[in-house]
Amino acid sequence: IRNSAENFSRLSLELGGKSPNIVFDDANLHNALMGVIAGIFGATGQSCVAGSRLFLHEDIYDEFMGMLIERTRQIVVGDPMDPKTEIGPVATEQQLETIEKYVKIGLEEGAKLVIGGKRPEHMKEGWYYEPTIFEHDEHTGCLVTEEVFGPVLSVMKFSTEEEIVQLANSTDYGLAAGIWTENIGRAHRMVDQIRSGIVWVNTYRSISPMAAIGGSGLSGYGREGGLDSIEDYLEKKTVWINTSDEQMDDPFI
């Protein structure tokens, strides 16, 4: 950024996120579960669009949490060269230490650890971390406000559309969001009200080179992908041509 400023260069910044994944009581729970798992544990959570904040409607909270814990417990952590592996290591030792730091602080702040929260015991070497889930009573603390960039999921319950819009937007980020509902009207209302550069409805992490990627706030500015990424680096030219043969009026008369 500093070099760009000094050279007056154009740039776009696609940065991090603290993306909400929202499951309403009328959602297809199996599909939502698959989207939640992919959203936070895919790529070992090392994704800018990771759905690291899961919001569950109070009427399906217990049922969905049971499904989520059961599937998370079955996830195979191991060598990425092993075909049976579902989650591999994080990218660097420093990142592993960062994840551990966040988990430690989260516990000190009162977050309830549901599953995971440590390095896998069967992996004696490497930068591995277990898929981890926390429950939260309040939308406060580092685990729900800061990007961990690892396989750490924070879960909260909600009751109304108004409440979930407020919770989803209670972040300095604005990159991505997921909405799970069979109510098309509700889906449109959420898309309109949630502050996010990308919104997935009944899916998560779908991408295409034709679709723009980017956000607002700490998630950066500008767009990558699609025509928007080209527009950022083009200069528009405005041309005015007088096609009349009539004599122009004196501007001071």
mmCIF file of C-alpha atoms in Angstrom:
data_model
loop_
_atom_site.group_PDB
_atom_site.id
_atom_site.type_symbol
_atom_site.label_atom_id
_atom_site.label_comp_id
_atom_site.label_asym_id
_atom_site.label_seq_id
_atom_site.Cartn_x
_atom_site.Cartn_y
_atom_site.Cartn_z
ATOM 1 C CA ILE A 1 0.000 0.000 0.000
ATOM 2 C CA ARG A 2 2.816 2.382 0.873
ATOM 3 C CA ASN A 3 4.598 1.720 -2.428
ATOM 4 C CA SER A 4 1.367 2.267 -4.337
ATOM 5 C CA ALA A 5 0.800 5.583 -2.592
ATOM 6 C CA GLU A 6 4.321 6.783 -3.308
ATOM 7 C CA ASN A 7 4.033 5.794 -6.978
ATOM 8 C CA PHE A 8 0.416 6.960 -7.290
ATOM 9 C CA SER A 9 -0.404 3.470 -8.563
ATOM 10 C CA ARG A 10 -3.885 2.067 -8.807
ATOM 11 C CA LEU A 11 -4.665 -0.980 -6.737
ATOM 12 C CA SER A 12 -7.461 -3.085 -5.325
ATOM 13 C CA LEU A 13 -7.259 -4.822 -1.963
ATOM 14 C CA GLU A 14 -9.047 -8.102 -1.291
ATOM 15 C CA LEU A 15 -8.298 -8.648 2.373
ATOM 16 C CA GLY A 16 -9.801 -10.679 5.200
ATOM 17 C CA GLY A 17 -13.226 -11.381 6.550
ATOM 18 C CA LYS A 18 -15.320 -12.542 9.482
ATOM 19 C CA SER A 19 -18.147 -13.874 7.392
ATOM 20 C CA PRO A 20 -21.550 -14.854 8.819
ATOM 21 C CA ASN A 21 -23.183 -18.140 7.807
ATOM 22 C CA ILE A 22 -26.877 -17.873 8.733
ATOM 23 C CA VAL A 23 -29.202 -20.869 9.030
ATOM 24 C CA PHE A 24 -32.933 -20.156 9.382
ATOM 25 C CA ASP A 25 -35.442 -22.600 10.814
ATOM 26 C CA ASP A 26 -36.920 -23.397 7.380
ATOM 27 C CA ALA A 27 -33.559 -24.289 5.799
ATOM 28 C CA ASN A 28 -32.600 -27.659 4.363
ATOM 29 C CA LEU A 29 -30.452 -28.636 7.329
ATOM 30 C CA HIS A 30 -28.399 -31.260 5.517
ATOM 31 C CA ASN A 31 -27.425 -28.809 2.789
ATOM 32 C CA ALA A 32 -26.751 -26.104 5.359
ATOM 33 C CA LEU A 33 -24.507 -28.487 7.288
ATOM 34 C CA MET A 34 -22.479 -29.232 4.171
ATOM 35 C CA GLY A 35 -22.161 -25.501 3.486
ATOM 36 C CA VAL A 36 -21.077 -24.742 7.040
ATOM 37 C CA ILE A 37 -18.459 -27.503 7.002
ATOM 38 C CA ALA A 38 -17.103 -26.376 3.635
ATOM 39 C CA GLY A 39 -17.217 -22.738 4.661
ATOM 40 C CA ILE A 40 -15.042 -23.010 7.765
ATOM 41 C CA PHE A 41 -13.080 -26.261 7.539
ATOM 42 C CA GLY A 42 -12.324 -26.259 3.821
ATOM 43 C CA ALA A 43 -8.679 -25.302 3.212
ATOM 44 C CA THR A 44 -8.208 -25.733 6.987
ATOM 45 C CA GLY A 45 -10.064 -22.479 7.494
ATOM 46 C CA GLN A 46 -7.384 -20.530 5.628
ATOM 47 C CA SER A 47 -9.779 -18.681 3.367
ATOM 48 C CA CYS A 48 -10.628 -14.990 3.262
ATOM 49 C CA VAL A 49 -14.320 -15.872 2.789
ATOM 50 C CA ALA A 50 -14.356 -18.519 5.526
ATOM 51 C CA GLY A 51 -17.759 -18.681 7.233
ATOM 52 C CA SER A 52 -16.224 -18.326 10.678
ATOM 53 C CA ARG A 53 -19.380 -17.005 12.374
ATOM 54 C CA LEU A 54 -22.313 -19.429 12.373
ATOM 55 C CA PHE A 55 -25.732 -18.100 13.370
ATOM 56 C CA LEU A 56 -28.460 -20.682 14.006
ATOM 57 C CA HIS A 57 -32.139 -19.929 14.471
ATOM 58 C CA GLU A 58 -33.170 -20.845 18.009
ATOM 59 C CA ASP A 59 -35.780 -23.371 16.805
ATOM 60 C CA ILE A 60 -33.189 -25.566 15.068
ATOM 61 C CA TYR A 61 -30.172 -24.752 17.213
ATOM 62 C CA ASP A 62 -29.946 -27.979 19.204
ATOM 63 C CA GLU A 63 -30.715 -30.220 16.234
ATOM 64 C CA PHE A 64 -28.205 -28.526 13.985
ATOM 65 C CA MET A 65 -25.493 -28.427 16.634
ATOM 66 C CA GLY A 66 -25.883 -32.174 17.101
ATOM 67 C CA MET A 67 -25.458 -32.733 13.364
ATOM 68 C CA LEU A 68 -22.509 -30.352 13.214
ATOM 69 C CA ILE A 69 -20.635 -31.891 16.134
ATOM 70 C CA GLU A 70 -21.170 -35.416 14.816
ATOM 71 C CA ARG A 71 -19.817 -34.578 11.349
ATOM 72 C CA THR A 72 -16.947 -32.511 12.729
ATOM 73 C CA ARG A 73 -15.887 -35.399 14.956
ATOM 74 C CA GLN A 74 -15.614 -37.591 11.854
ATOM 75 C CA ILE A 75 -13.330 -35.223 9.922
ATOM 76 C CA VAL A 76 -10.006 -36.871 9.149
ATOM 77 C CA VAL A 77 -6.979 -34.693 9.903
ATOM 78 C CA GLY A 78 -3.776 -35.906 8.301
ATOM 79 C CA ASP A 79 -1.158 -35.866 5.593
ATOM 80 C CA PRO A 80 -2.562 -34.084 2.497
ATOM 81 C CA MET A 81 -0.941 -36.767 0.325
ATOM 82 C CA ASP A 82 -3.160 -39.406 1.952
ATOM 83 C CA PRO A 83 -6.446 -39.813 -0.015
ATOM 84 C CA LYS A 84 -8.343 -40.336 3.243
ATOM 85 C CA THR A 85 -7.325 -36.933 4.598
ATOM 86 C CA GLU A 86 -10.035 -34.260 4.738
ATOM 87 C CA ILE A 87 -8.090 -31.523 6.545
ATOM 88 C CA GLY A 88 -4.360 -30.969 6.197
ATOM 89 C CA PRO A 89 -1.969 -28.628 8.007
ATOM 90 C CA VAL A 90 -2.064 -24.865 8.160
ATOM 91 C CA ALA A 91 0.397 -22.988 5.982
ATOM 92 C CA THR A 92 3.078 -21.980 8.477
ATOM 93 C CA GLU A 93 4.213 -22.575 12.038
ATOM 94 C CA GLN A 94 3.505 -18.933 12.805
ATOM 95 C CA GLN A 95 -0.097 -19.361 11.684
ATOM 96 C CA LEU A 96 -0.477 -22.417 13.905
ATOM 97 C CA GLU A 97 0.757 -20.391 16.863
ATOM 98 C CA THR A 98 -1.671 -17.594 15.970
ATOM 99 C CA ILE A 99 -4.595 -20.040 16.016
ATOM 100 C CA GLU A 100 -3.493 -21.370 19.388
ATOM 101 C CA LYS A 101 -3.234 -17.819 20.721
ATOM 102 C CA TYR A 102 -6.769 -16.979 19.631
ATOM 103 C CA VAL A 103 -8.185 -20.168 21.146
ATOM 104 C CA LYS A 104 -6.436 -19.459 24.450
ATOM 105 C CA ILE A 105 -7.758 -15.899 24.571
ATOM 106 C CA GLY A 106 -11.238 -17.081 23.565
ATOM 107 C CA LEU A 107 -11.331 -19.499 26.491
ATOM 108 C CA GLU A 108 -10.149 -16.784 28.857
ATOM 109 C CA GLU A 109 -12.944 -14.514 27.578
ATOM 110 C CA GLY A 110 -15.571 -17.142 28.387
ATOM 111 C CA ALA A 111 -16.252 -18.826 25.043
ATOM 112 C CA LYS A 112 -17.501 -22.415 25.459
ATOM 113 C CA LEU A 113 -15.323 -24.980 23.697
ATOM 114 C CA VAL A 114 -17.511 -27.675 22.126
ATOM 115 C CA ILE A 115 -15.001 -29.725 20.188
ATOM 116 C CA GLY A 116 -11.347 -29.504 19.142
ATOM 117 C CA GLY A 117 -9.200 -26.716 20.511
ATOM 118 C CA LYS A 118 -5.808 -28.398 20.244
ATOM 119 C CA ARG A 119 -3.267 -30.041 17.977
ATOM 120 C CA PRO A 120 -4.321 -33.588 16.993
ATOM 121 C CA GLU A 121 -2.645 -36.139 19.221
ATOM 122 C CA HIS A 122 -2.017 -38.610 16.390
ATOM 123 C CA MET A 123 -0.003 -36.050 14.365
ATOM 124 C CA LYS A 124 3.313 -35.797 16.166
ATOM 125 C CA GLU A 125 4.909 -33.554 13.536
ATOM 126 C CA GLY A 126 3.611 -30.792 11.290
ATOM 127 C CA TRP A 127 1.414 -27.726 11.658
ATOM 128 C CA TYR A 128 -1.908 -29.436 12.286
ATOM 129 C CA TYR A 129 -4.902 -28.215 14.281
ATOM 130 C CA GLU A 130 -8.185 -29.935 15.039
ATOM 131 C CA PRO A 131 -11.485 -28.619 13.645
ATOM 132 C CA THR A 132 -12.700 -26.452 16.507
ATOM 133 C CA ILE A 133 -16.136 -25.178 17.487
ATOM 134 C CA PHE A 134 -17.042 -22.604 20.145
ATOM 135 C CA GLU A 135 -20.441 -21.510 21.425
ATOM 136 C CA HIS A 136 -21.036 -17.886 22.406
ATOM 137 C CA ASP A 137 -23.774 -16.188 24.409
ATOM 138 C CA GLU A 138 -22.786 -12.712 23.259
ATOM 139 C CA HIS A 139 -21.294 -11.291 20.075
ATOM 140 C CA THR A 140 -18.156 -10.135 21.882
ATOM 141 C CA GLY A 141 -14.582 -11.285 22.216
ATOM 142 C CA CYS A 142 -11.783 -11.948 19.787
ATOM 143 C CA LEU A 143 -13.197 -15.166 18.318
ATOM 144 C CA VAL A 144 -16.313 -13.435 16.956
ATOM 145 C CA THR A 145 -14.744 -10.119 15.980
ATOM 146 C CA GLU A 146 -11.266 -10.944 14.633
ATOM 147 C CA GLU A 147 -10.132 -13.140 11.759
ATOM 148 C CA VAL A 148 -8.432 -16.292 13.057
ATOM 149 C CA PHE A 149 -7.645 -17.761 9.612
ATOM 150 C CA GLY A 150 -7.865 -21.323 10.808
ATOM 151 C CA PRO A 151 -10.396 -24.120 11.436
ATOM 152 C CA VAL A 152 -12.149 -22.312 14.292
ATOM 153 C CA LEU A 153 -15.925 -21.765 14.182
ATOM 154 C CA SER A 154 -17.938 -19.506 16.487
ATOM 155 C CA VAL A 155 -21.637 -20.346 16.914
ATOM 156 C CA MET A 156 -24.489 -18.178 18.208
ATOM 157 C CA LYS A 157 -28.273 -18.433 18.141
ATOM 158 C CA PHE A 158 -30.764 -15.819 16.937
ATOM 159 C CA SER A 159 -34.535 -15.443 16.856
ATOM 160 C CA THR A 160 -35.611 -12.742 14.355
ATOM 161 C CA GLU A 161 -34.567 -11.286 11.013
ATOM 162 C CA GLU A 162 -33.932 -7.917 12.618
ATOM 163 C CA GLU A 163 -31.622 -9.482 15.186
ATOM 164 C CA ILE A 164 -29.588 -11.466 12.685
ATOM 165 C CA VAL A 165 -29.083 -8.458 10.415
ATOM 166 C CA GLN A 166 -27.676 -6.539 13.374
ATOM 167 C CA LEU A 167 -25.445 -9.463 14.388
ATOM 168 C CA ALA A 168 -24.225 -10.162 10.857
ATOM 169 C CA ASN A 169 -23.274 -6.512 10.375
ATOM 170 C CA SER A 170 -21.580 -6.238 13.800
ATOM 171 C CA THR A 171 -18.100 -6.474 12.338
ATOM 172 C CA ASP A 172 -15.480 -4.246 10.768
ATOM 173 C CA TYR A 173 -15.342 -6.680 7.836
ATOM 174 C CA GLY A 174 -17.732 -6.993 4.911
ATOM 175 C CA LEU A 175 -16.520 -9.669 2.526
ATOM 176 C CA ALA A 176 -18.916 -12.628 2.369
ATOM 177 C CA ALA A 177 -22.087 -14.079 3.888
ATOM 178 C CA GLY A 178 -24.165 -17.236 3.616
ATOM 179 C CA ILE A 179 -27.948 -17.463 3.956
ATOM 180 C CA TRP A 180 -29.847 -20.743 4.294
ATOM 181 C CA THR A 181 -33.613 -20.523 3.876
ATOM 182 C CA GLU A 182 -36.419 -21.869 1.680
ATOM 183 C CA ASN A 183 -38.233 -18.530 1.878
ATOM 184 C CA ILE A 184 -37.309 -16.557 -1.252
ATOM 185 C CA GLY A 185 -38.681 -13.322 0.189
ATOM 186 C CA ARG A 186 -36.536 -13.690 3.282
ATOM 187 C CA ALA A 187 -33.515 -14.477 1.129
ATOM 188 C CA HIS A 188 -33.965 -11.218 -0.817
ATOM 189 C CA ARG A 189 -34.430 -9.224 2.392
ATOM 190 C CA MET A 190 -31.229 -10.632 3.849
ATOM 191 C CA VAL A 191 -29.260 -10.056 0.641
ATOM 192 C CA ASP A 192 -30.405 -6.446 0.673
ATOM 193 C CA GLN A 193 -29.669 -5.736 4.332
ATOM 194 C CA ILE A 194 -26.465 -7.646 5.071
ATOM 195 C CA ARG A 195 -23.357 -5.565 4.395
ATOM 196 C CA SER A 196 -21.227 -7.901 2.323
ATOM 197 C CA GLY A 197 -19.543 -7.902 -1.070
ATOM 198 C CA ILE A 198 -20.519 -11.549 -1.677
ATOM 199 C CA VAL A 199 -23.725 -13.259 -0.552
ATOM 200 C CA TRP A 200 -24.422 -16.954 -1.095
ATOM 201 C CA VAL A 201 -27.980 -18.255 -0.744
ATOM 202 C CA ASN A 202 -28.321 -21.997 -0.057
ATOM 203 C CA THR A 203 -24.709 -22.555 -1.057
ATOM 204 C CA TYR A 204 -21.259 -21.419 0.071
ATOM 205 C CA ARG A 205 -17.878 -20.774 -1.561
ATOM 206 C CA SER A 206 -19.242 -20.979 -5.093
ATOM 207 C CA ILE A 207 -16.873 -19.015 -7.314
ATOM 208 C CA SER A 208 -16.419 -18.087 -10.958
ATOM 209 C CA PRO A 209 -13.900 -15.947 -12.824
ATOM 210 C CA MET A 210 -16.891 -14.052 -14.199
ATOM 211 C CA ALA A 211 -18.090 -13.012 -10.738
ATOM 212 C CA ALA A 212 -16.606 -10.127 -8.776
ATOM 213 C CA ILE A 213 -14.893 -10.819 -5.442
ATOM 214 C CA GLY A 214 -14.341 -8.088 -2.887
ATOM 215 C CA GLY A 215 -15.768 -6.369 0.139
ATOM 216 C CA SER A 216 -15.817 -3.269 2.289
ATOM 217 C CA GLY A 217 -14.330 -2.071 5.557
ATOM 218 C CA LEU A 218 -11.358 -4.153 6.685
ATOM 219 C CA SER A 219 -12.118 -6.553 3.843
ATOM 220 C CA GLY A 220 -10.579 -4.062 1.428
ATOM 221 C CA TYR A 221 -11.847 -2.208 -1.611
ATOM 222 C CA GLY A 222 -12.016 -2.733 -5.331
ATOM 223 C CA ARG A 223 -12.982 -6.004 -6.979
ATOM 224 C CA GLU A 224 -11.206 -9.018 -8.410
ATOM 225 C CA GLY A 225 -12.844 -11.194 -11.043
ATOM 226 C CA GLY A 226 -15.432 -10.276 -13.632
ATOM 227 C CA LEU A 227 -15.584 -7.019 -15.567
ATOM 228 C CA ASP A 228 -15.230 -5.049 -12.328
ATOM 229 C CA SER A 229 -11.574 -6.082 -12.012
ATOM 230 C CA ILE A 230 -10.860 -4.612 -15.451
ATOM 231 C CA GLU A 231 -12.821 -1.423 -14.839
ATOM 232 C CA ASP A 232 -10.602 -0.581 -11.851
ATOM 233 C CA TYR A 233 -7.615 -0.166 -14.169
ATOM 234 C CA LEU A 234 -9.260 1.651 -17.085
ATOM 235 C CA GLU A 235 -9.496 5.381 -17.676
ATOM 236 C CA LYS A 236 -12.728 6.686 -19.160
ATOM 237 C CA LYS A 237 -12.556 9.468 -21.733
ATOM 238 C CA THR A 238 -15.327 12.034 -22.092
ATOM 239 C CA VAL A 239 -15.749 13.655 -25.531
ATOM 240 C CA TRP A 240 -18.096 16.528 -26.406
ATOM 241 C CA ILE A 241 -18.687 17.300 -30.102
ATOM 242 C CA ASN A 242 -20.746 20.198 -31.396
ATOM 243 C CA THR A 243 -22.460 18.918 -34.581
ATOM 244 C CA SER A 244 -24.329 22.157 -35.346
ATOM 245 C CA ASP A 245 -23.356 24.442 -38.249
ATOM 246 C CA GLU A 246 -24.995 27.453 -36.590
ATOM 247 C CA GLN A 247 -22.932 30.325 -35.324
ATOM 248 C CA MET A 248 -22.310 30.087 -31.600
ATOM 249 C CA ASP A 249 -23.763 32.719 -29.306
ATOM 250 C CA ASP A 250 -21.552 35.196 -27.557
ATOM 251 C CA PRO A 251 -21.277 33.798 -24.001
ATOM 252 C CA PHE A 252 -21.398 37.333 -22.502
ATOM 253 C CA ILE A 253 -24.596 38.432 -24.169
#
